[in-house]
PDB file of C-alpha atoms in Angstrom:
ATOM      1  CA  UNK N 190      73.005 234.770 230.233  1.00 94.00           C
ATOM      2  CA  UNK N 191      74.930 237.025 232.613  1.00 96.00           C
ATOM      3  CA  UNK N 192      74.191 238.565 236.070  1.00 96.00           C
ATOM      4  CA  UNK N 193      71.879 241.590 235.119  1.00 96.00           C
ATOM      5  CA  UNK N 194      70.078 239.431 232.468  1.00 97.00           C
ATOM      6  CA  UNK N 195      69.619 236.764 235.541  1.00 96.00           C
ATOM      7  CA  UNK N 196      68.759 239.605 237.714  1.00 97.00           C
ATOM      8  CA  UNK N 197      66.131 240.680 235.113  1.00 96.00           C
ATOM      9  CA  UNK N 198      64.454 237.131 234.750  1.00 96.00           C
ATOM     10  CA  UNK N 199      64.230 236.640 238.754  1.00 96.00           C
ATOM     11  CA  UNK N 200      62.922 240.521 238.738  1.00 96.00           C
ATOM     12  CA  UNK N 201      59.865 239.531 236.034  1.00 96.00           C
ATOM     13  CA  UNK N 202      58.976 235.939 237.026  1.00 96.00           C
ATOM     14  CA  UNK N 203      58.842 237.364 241.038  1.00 95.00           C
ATOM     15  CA  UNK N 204      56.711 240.688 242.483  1.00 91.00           C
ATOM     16  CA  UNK N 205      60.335 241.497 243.663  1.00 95.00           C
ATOM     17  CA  UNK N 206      61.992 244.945 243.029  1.00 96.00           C
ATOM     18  CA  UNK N 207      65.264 244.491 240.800  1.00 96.00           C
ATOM     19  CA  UNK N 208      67.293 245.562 243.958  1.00 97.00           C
ATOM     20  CA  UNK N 209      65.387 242.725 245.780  1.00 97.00           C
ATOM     21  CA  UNK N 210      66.189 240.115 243.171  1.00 97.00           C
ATOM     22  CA  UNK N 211      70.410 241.990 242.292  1.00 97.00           C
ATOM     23  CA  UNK N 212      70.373 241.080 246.730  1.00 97.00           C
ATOM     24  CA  UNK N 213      69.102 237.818 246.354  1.00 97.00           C
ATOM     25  CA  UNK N 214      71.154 236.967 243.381  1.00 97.00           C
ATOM     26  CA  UNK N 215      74.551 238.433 244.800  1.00 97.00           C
ATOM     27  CA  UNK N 216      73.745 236.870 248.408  1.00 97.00           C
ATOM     28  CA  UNK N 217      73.706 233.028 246.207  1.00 96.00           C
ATOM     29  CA  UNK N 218      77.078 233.777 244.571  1.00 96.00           C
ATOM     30  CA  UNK N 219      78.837 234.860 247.618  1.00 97.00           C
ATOM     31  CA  UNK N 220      77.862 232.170 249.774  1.00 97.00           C
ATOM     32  CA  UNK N 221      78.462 229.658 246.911  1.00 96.00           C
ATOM     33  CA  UNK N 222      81.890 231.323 246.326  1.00 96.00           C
ATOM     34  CA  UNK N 223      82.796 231.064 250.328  1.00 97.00           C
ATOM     35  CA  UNK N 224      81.785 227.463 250.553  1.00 97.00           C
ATOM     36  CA  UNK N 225      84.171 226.768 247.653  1.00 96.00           C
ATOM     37  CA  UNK N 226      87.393 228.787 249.805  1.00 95.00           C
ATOM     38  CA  UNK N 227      86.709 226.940 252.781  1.00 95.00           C
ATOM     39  CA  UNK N 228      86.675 223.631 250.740  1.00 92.00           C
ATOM     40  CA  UNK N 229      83.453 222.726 250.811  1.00 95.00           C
ATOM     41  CA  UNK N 230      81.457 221.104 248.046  1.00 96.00           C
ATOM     42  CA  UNK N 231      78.565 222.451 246.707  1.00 97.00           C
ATOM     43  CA  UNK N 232      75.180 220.853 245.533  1.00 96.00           C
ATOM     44  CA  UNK N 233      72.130 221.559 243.825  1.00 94.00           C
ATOM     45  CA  UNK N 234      69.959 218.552 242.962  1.00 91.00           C
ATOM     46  CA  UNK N 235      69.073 218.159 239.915  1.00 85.00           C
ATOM     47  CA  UNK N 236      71.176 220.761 238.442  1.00 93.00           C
ATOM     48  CA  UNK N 237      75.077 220.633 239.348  1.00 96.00           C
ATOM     49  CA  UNK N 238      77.228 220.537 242.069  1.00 97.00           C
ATOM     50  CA  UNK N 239      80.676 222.750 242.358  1.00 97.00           C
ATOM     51  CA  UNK N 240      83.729 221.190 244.487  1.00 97.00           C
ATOM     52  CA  UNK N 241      87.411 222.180 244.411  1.00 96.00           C
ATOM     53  CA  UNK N 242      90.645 220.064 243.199  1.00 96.00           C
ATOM     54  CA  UNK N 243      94.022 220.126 244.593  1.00 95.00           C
ATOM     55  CA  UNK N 244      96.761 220.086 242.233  1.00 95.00           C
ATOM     56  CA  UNK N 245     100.484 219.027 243.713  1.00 96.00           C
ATOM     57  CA  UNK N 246     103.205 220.972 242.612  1.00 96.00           C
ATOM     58  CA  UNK N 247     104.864 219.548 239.575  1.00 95.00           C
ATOM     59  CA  UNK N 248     107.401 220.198 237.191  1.00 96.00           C
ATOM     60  CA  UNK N 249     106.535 222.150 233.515  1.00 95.00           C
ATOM     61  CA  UNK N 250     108.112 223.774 231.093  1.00 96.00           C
ATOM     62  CA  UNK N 251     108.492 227.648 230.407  1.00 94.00           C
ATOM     63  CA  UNK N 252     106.986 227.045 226.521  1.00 93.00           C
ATOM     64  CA  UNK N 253     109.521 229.914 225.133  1.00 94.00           C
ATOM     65  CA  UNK N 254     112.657 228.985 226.588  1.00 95.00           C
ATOM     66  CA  UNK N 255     112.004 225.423 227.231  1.00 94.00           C
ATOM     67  CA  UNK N 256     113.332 225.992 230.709  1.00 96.00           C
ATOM     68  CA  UNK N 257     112.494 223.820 233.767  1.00 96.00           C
ATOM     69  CA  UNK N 258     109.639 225.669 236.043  1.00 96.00           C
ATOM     70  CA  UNK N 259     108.376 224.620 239.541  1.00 96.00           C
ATOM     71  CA  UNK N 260     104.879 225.007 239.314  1.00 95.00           C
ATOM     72  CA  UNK N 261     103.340 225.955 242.950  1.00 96.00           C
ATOM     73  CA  UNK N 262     100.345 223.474 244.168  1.00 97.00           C
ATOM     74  CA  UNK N 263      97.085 224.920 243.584  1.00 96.00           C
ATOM     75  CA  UNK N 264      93.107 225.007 243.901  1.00 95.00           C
ATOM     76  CA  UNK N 265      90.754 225.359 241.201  1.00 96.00           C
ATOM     77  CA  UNK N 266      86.911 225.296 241.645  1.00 96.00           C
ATOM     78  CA  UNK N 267      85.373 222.764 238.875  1.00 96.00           C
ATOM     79  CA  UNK N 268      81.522 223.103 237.720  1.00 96.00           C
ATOM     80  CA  UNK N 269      80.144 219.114 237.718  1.00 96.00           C
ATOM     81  CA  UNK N 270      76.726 218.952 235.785  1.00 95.00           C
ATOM     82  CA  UNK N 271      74.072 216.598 236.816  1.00 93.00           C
ATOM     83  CA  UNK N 272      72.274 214.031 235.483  1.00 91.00           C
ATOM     84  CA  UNK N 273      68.869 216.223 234.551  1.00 91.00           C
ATOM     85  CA  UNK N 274      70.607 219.199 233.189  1.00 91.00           C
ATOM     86  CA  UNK N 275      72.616 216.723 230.769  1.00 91.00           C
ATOM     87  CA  UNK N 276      69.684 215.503 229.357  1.00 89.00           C
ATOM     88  CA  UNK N 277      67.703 218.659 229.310  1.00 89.00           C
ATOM     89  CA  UNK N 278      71.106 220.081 227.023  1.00 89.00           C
ATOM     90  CA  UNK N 279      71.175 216.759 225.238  1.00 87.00           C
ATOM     91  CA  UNK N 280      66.994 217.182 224.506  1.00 82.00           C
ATOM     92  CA  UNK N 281      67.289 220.449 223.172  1.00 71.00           C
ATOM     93  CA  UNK N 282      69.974 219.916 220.623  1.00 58.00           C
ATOM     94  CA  UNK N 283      69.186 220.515 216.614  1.00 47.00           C
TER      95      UNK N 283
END
């Protein structure tokens, strides 16, 4: 599923017009993407929760020359399922 098609859904489960729902829909992701640059951890119960790693700058290797690289410390925003959705995935599995 991608935005529109989520868009869509909310649009024909809701007496909302699709602009309605595309506002509601982008107002979610912002907010859940600005919580995540400030740091903050995000959860929905039940479903998931989204939080952000630091990484401390290490040493790696350029893979075609084999050369030494200082890799810069970094944040990357990780997706943590919860315990429901699990077993709702698990359940539906052939």
């Amino acid at each position: 599923m991608n935005k529109l098609e989520l868009i869509k859904e909310l649009k024909d489960k809701t007496k909302l017009t699709k602009c309605e729902a595309a506002l509601i829909v982008d107002i979610f992701f912002s907010e859940l993407t600005k919580a995540l640059s400030e740091g903050e951890r995000v959860e929905i119960r039940g479903l998931c929760s989204f939080y952000v790693k630091h990484y401390d700058s290490y040493i790696g290797r350029n893979p075609k020359t084999g050369k030494k690289v200082k890799i810069a410390p970094k944040k990357l925003p990780f997706f943590k399922p919860g315990k429901e959705l699990k077993e709702i995935v698990d359940y539906k599995k052939v």
